[in-house]
mmCIF file of C-alpha atoms and ligand atoms in Angstrom:
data_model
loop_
_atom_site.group_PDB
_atom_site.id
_atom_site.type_symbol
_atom_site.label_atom_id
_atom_site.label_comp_id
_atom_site.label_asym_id
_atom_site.label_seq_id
_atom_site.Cartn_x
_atom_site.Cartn_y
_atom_site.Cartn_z
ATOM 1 C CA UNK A 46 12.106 11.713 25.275
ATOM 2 C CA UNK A 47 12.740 13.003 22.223
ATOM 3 C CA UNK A 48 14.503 10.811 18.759
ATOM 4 C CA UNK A 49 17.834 12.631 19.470
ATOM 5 C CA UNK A 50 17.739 12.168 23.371
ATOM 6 C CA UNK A 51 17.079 8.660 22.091
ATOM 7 C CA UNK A 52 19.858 8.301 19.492
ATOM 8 C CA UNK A 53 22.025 9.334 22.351
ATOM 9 C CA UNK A 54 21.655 6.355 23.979
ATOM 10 C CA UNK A 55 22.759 3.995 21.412
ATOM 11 C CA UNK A 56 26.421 2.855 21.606
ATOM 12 C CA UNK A 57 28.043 2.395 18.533
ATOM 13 C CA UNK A 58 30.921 -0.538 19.195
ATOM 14 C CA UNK A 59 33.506 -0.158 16.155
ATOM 15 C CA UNK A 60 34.524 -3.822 15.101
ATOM 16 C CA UNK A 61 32.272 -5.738 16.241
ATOM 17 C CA UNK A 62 31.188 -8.944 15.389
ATOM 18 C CA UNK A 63 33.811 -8.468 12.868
ATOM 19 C CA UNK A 64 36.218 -5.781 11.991
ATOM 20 C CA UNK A 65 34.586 -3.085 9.581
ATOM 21 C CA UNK A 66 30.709 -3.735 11.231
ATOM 22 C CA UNK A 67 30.143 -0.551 13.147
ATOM 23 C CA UNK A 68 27.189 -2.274 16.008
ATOM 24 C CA UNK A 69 24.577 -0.597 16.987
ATOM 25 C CA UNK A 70 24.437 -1.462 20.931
ATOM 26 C CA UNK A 71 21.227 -0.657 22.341
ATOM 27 C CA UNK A 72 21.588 -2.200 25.571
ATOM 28 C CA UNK A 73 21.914 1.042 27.552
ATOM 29 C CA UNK A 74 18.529 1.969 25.644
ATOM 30 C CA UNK A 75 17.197 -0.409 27.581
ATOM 31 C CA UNK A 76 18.919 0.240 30.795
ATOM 32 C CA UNK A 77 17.060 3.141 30.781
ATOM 33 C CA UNK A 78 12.895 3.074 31.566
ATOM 34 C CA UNK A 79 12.346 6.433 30.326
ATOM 35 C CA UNK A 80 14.078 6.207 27.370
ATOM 36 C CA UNK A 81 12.296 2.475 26.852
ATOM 37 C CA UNK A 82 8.762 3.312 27.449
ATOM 38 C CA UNK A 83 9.598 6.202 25.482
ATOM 39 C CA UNK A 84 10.663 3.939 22.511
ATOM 40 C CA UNK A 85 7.902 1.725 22.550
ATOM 41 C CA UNK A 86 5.365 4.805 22.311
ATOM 42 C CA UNK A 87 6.822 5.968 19.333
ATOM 43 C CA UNK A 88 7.240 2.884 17.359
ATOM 44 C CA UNK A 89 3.401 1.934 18.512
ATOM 45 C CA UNK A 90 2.449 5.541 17.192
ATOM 46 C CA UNK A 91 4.024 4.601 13.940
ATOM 47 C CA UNK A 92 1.704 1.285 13.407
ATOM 48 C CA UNK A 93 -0.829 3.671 11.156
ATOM 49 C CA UNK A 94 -2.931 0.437 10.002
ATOM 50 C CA UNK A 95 -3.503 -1.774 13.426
ATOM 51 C CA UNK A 96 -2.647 -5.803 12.507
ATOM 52 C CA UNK A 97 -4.095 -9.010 13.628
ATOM 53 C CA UNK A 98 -0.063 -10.249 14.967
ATOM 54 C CA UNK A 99 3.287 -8.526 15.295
ATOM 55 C CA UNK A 100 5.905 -10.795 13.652
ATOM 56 C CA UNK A 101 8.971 -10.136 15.598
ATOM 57 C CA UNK A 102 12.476 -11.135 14.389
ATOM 58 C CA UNK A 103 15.125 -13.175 16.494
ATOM 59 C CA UNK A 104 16.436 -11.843 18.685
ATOM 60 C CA UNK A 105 16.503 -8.302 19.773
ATOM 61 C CA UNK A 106 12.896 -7.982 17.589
ATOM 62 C CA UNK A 107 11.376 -9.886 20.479
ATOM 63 C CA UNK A 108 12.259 -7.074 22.958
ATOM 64 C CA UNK A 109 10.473 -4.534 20.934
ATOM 65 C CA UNK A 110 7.810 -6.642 19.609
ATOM 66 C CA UNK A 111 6.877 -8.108 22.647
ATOM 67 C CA UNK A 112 5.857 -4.511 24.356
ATOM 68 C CA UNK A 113 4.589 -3.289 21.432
ATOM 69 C CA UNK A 114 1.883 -6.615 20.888
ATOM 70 C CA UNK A 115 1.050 -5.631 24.769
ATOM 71 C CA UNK A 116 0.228 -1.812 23.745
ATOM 72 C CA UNK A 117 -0.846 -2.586 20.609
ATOM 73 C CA UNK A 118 -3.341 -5.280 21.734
ATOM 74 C CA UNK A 119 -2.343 -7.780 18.585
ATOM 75 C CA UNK A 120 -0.888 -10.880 19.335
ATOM 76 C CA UNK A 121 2.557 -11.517 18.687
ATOM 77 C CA UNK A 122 4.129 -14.148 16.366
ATOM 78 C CA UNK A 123 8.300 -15.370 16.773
ATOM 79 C CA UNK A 124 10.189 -15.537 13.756
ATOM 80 C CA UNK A 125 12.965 -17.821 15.090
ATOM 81 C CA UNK A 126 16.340 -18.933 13.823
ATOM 82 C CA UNK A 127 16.554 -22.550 12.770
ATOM 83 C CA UNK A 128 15.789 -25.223 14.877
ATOM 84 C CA UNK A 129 14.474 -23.441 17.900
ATOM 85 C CA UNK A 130 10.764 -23.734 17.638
ATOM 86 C CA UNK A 131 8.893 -27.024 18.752
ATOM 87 C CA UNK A 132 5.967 -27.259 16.530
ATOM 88 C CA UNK A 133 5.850 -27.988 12.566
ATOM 89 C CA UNK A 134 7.395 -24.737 11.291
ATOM 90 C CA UNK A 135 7.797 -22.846 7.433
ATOM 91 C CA UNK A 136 11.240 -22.227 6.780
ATOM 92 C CA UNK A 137 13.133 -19.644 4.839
ATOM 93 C CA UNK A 138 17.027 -19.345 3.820
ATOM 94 C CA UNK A 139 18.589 -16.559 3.613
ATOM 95 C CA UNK A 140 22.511 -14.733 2.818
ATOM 96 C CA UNK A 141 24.254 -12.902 5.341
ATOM 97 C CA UNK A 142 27.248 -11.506 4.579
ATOM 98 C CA UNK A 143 29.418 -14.375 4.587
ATOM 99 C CA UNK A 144 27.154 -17.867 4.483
ATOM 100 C CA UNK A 145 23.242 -18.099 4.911
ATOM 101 C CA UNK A 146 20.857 -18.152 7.910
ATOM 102 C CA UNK A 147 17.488 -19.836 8.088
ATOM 103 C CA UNK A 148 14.043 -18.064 9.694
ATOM 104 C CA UNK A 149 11.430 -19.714 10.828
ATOM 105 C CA UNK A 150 7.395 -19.457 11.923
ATOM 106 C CA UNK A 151 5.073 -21.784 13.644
ATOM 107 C CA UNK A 152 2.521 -22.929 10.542
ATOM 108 C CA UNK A 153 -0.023 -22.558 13.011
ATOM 109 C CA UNK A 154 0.939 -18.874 13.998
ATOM 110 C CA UNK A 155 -0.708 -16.840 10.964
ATOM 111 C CA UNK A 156 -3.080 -17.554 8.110
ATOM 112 C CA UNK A 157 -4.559 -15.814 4.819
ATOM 113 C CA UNK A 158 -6.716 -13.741 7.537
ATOM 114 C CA UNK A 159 -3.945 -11.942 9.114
ATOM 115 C CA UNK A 160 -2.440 -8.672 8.642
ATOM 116 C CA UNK A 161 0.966 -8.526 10.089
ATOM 117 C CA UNK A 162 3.697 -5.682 10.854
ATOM 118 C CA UNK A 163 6.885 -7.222 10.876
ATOM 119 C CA UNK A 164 9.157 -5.880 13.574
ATOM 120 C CA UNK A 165 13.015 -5.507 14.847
ATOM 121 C CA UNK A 166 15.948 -3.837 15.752
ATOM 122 C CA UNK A 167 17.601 -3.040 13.291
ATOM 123 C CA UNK A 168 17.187 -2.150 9.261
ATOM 124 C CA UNK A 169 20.718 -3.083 7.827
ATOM 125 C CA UNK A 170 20.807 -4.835 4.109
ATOM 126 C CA UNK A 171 17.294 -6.049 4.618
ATOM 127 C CA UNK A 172 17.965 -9.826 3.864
ATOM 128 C CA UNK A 173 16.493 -10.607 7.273
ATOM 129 C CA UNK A 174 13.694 -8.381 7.039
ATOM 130 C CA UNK A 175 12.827 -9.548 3.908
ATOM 131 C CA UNK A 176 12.794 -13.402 5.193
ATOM 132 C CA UNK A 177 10.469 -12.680 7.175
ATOM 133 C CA UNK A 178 8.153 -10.789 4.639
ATOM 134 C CA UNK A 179 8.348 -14.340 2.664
ATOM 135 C CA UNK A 180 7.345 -16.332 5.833
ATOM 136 C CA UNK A 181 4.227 -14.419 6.566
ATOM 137 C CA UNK A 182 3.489 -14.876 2.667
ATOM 138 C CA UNK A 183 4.279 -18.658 2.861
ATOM 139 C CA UNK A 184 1.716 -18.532 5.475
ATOM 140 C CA UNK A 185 -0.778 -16.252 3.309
ATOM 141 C CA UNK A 186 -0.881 -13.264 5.680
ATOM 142 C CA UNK A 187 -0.477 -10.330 4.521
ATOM 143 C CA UNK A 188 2.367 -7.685 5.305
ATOM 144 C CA UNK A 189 1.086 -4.134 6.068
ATOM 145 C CA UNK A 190 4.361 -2.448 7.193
ATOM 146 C CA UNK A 191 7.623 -2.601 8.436
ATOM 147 C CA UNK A 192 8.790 -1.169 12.325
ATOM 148 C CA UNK A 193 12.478 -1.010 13.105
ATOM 149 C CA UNK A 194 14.384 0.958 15.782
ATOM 150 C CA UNK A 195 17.298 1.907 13.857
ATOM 151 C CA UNK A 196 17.664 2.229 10.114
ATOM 152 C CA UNK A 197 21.362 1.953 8.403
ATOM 153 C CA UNK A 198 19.959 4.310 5.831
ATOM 154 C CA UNK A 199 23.559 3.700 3.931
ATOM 155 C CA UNK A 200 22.567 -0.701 3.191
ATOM 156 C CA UNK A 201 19.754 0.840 1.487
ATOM 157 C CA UNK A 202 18.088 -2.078 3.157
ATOM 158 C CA UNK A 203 14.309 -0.635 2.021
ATOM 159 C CA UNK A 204 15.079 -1.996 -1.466
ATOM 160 C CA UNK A 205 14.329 -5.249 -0.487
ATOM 161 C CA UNK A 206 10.896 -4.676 0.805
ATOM 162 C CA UNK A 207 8.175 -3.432 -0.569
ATOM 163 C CA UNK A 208 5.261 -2.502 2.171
ATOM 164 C CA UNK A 209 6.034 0.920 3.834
ATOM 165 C CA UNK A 210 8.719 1.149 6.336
ATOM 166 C CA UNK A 211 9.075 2.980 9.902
ATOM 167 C CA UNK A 212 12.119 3.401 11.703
ATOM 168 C CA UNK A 213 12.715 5.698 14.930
ATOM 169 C CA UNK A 214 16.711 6.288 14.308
ATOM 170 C CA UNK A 215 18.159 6.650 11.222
ATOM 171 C CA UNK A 216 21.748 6.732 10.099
HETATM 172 P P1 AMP B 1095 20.108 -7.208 7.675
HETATM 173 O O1 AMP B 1095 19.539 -8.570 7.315
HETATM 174 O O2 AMP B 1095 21.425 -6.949 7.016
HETATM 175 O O3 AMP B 1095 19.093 -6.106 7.468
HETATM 176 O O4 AMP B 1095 20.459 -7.244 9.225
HETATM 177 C C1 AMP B 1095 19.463 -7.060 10.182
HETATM 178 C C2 AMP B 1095 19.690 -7.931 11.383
HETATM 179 O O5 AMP B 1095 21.061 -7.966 11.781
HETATM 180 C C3 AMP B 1095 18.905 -7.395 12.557
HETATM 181 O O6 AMP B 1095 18.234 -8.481 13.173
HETATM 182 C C4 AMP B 1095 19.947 -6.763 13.471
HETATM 183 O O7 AMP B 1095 19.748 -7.151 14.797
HETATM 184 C C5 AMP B 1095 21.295 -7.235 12.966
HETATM 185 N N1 AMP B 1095 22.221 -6.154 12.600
HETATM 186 C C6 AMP B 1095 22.691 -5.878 11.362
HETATM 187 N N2 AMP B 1095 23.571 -4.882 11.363
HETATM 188 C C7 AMP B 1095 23.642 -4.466 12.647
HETATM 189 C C8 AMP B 1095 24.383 -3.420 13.317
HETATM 190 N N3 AMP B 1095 25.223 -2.600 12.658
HETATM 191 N N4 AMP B 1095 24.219 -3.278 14.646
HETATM 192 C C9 AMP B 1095 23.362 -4.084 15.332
HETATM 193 N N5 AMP B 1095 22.653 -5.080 14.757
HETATM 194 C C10 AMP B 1095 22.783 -5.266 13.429
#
């Protein structure tokens, strides 16, 4: 399938969280096992420069993460939120819109000898994105790109990060 048979499949849902947030649903994406398989191929296709791990970001960056690792043959690393992971973890804050949020790695997931492509679903502002870039440098690995599904073009999210980004869907 093609980016705009692709882009056809993502429901936008007007309001939602919160009034003014125009969500990208990409749960019939995924309905779909054309259109997923399809997905995956392209994102992997992107990866110019192969990494040691895929970092993928909670939650919907595990979907996409997770089959990419498998193609990709790199092993995958969570970037949770808070609380959620059992072993000693680095931490780091970051704002949302209204309040902060907090990311976190397993220490023992990456060191100075891996290379790392940070995935998820969605580019918006970047602040998440970029949390994660400052994990995998608490943890000395190095950041080699950037692969998201969709890109809010608009957030100018990019700004925030500074290793080349690929995204499928842009708006
Ligand atoms: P940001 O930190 O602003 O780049 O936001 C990125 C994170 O928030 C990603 O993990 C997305 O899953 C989620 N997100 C932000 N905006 C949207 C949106 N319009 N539709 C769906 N998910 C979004």
């Amino acid at each position: 399938m093609n980016i705009d048979q692709l882009k056809n499949e993502i429901r936008d849902v007007p309001d939602f969280p919160k009034p003014g947030i125009v969500f990208k649903d990409i749960t019939p994406l995924l309905e779909d096992s054309h259109a997923f398989d399809s997905l995956i191929h392209h994102m992997c296709e992107s990866v110019d420069k192969k990494p040691t791990k895929l970092v993928a970001i909670d939650s919907r960056g595990f979907i996409f993460g997770a089959a990419m690792a498998s193609k990709l043959h790199c092993g995958l690393v969570l970037a949770r939120k808070k609380g959620k992971l059992p072993s000693e973890t680095y931490s780091q804050e970051f704002q949302l819109e209204y309040g902060t949020d907090t990311l976190e790695i397993h220490k023992s997931s990456l060191s100075d000898e891996d290379t790392v492509v940070i995935v998820d679903d969605v580019l918006a502002t970047g602040g998440t994105a970029e949390a994660a870039t400052k994990l995998c440098e608490q943890a000395g690995a190095k950041v080699l790109s950037y692969s998201f599904l969709i890109e809010l073009g608009f957030l100018n999210g990019k700004q925030k990060l500074s290793s080349p980004i690929h995204s499928l869907i842009k708006y």
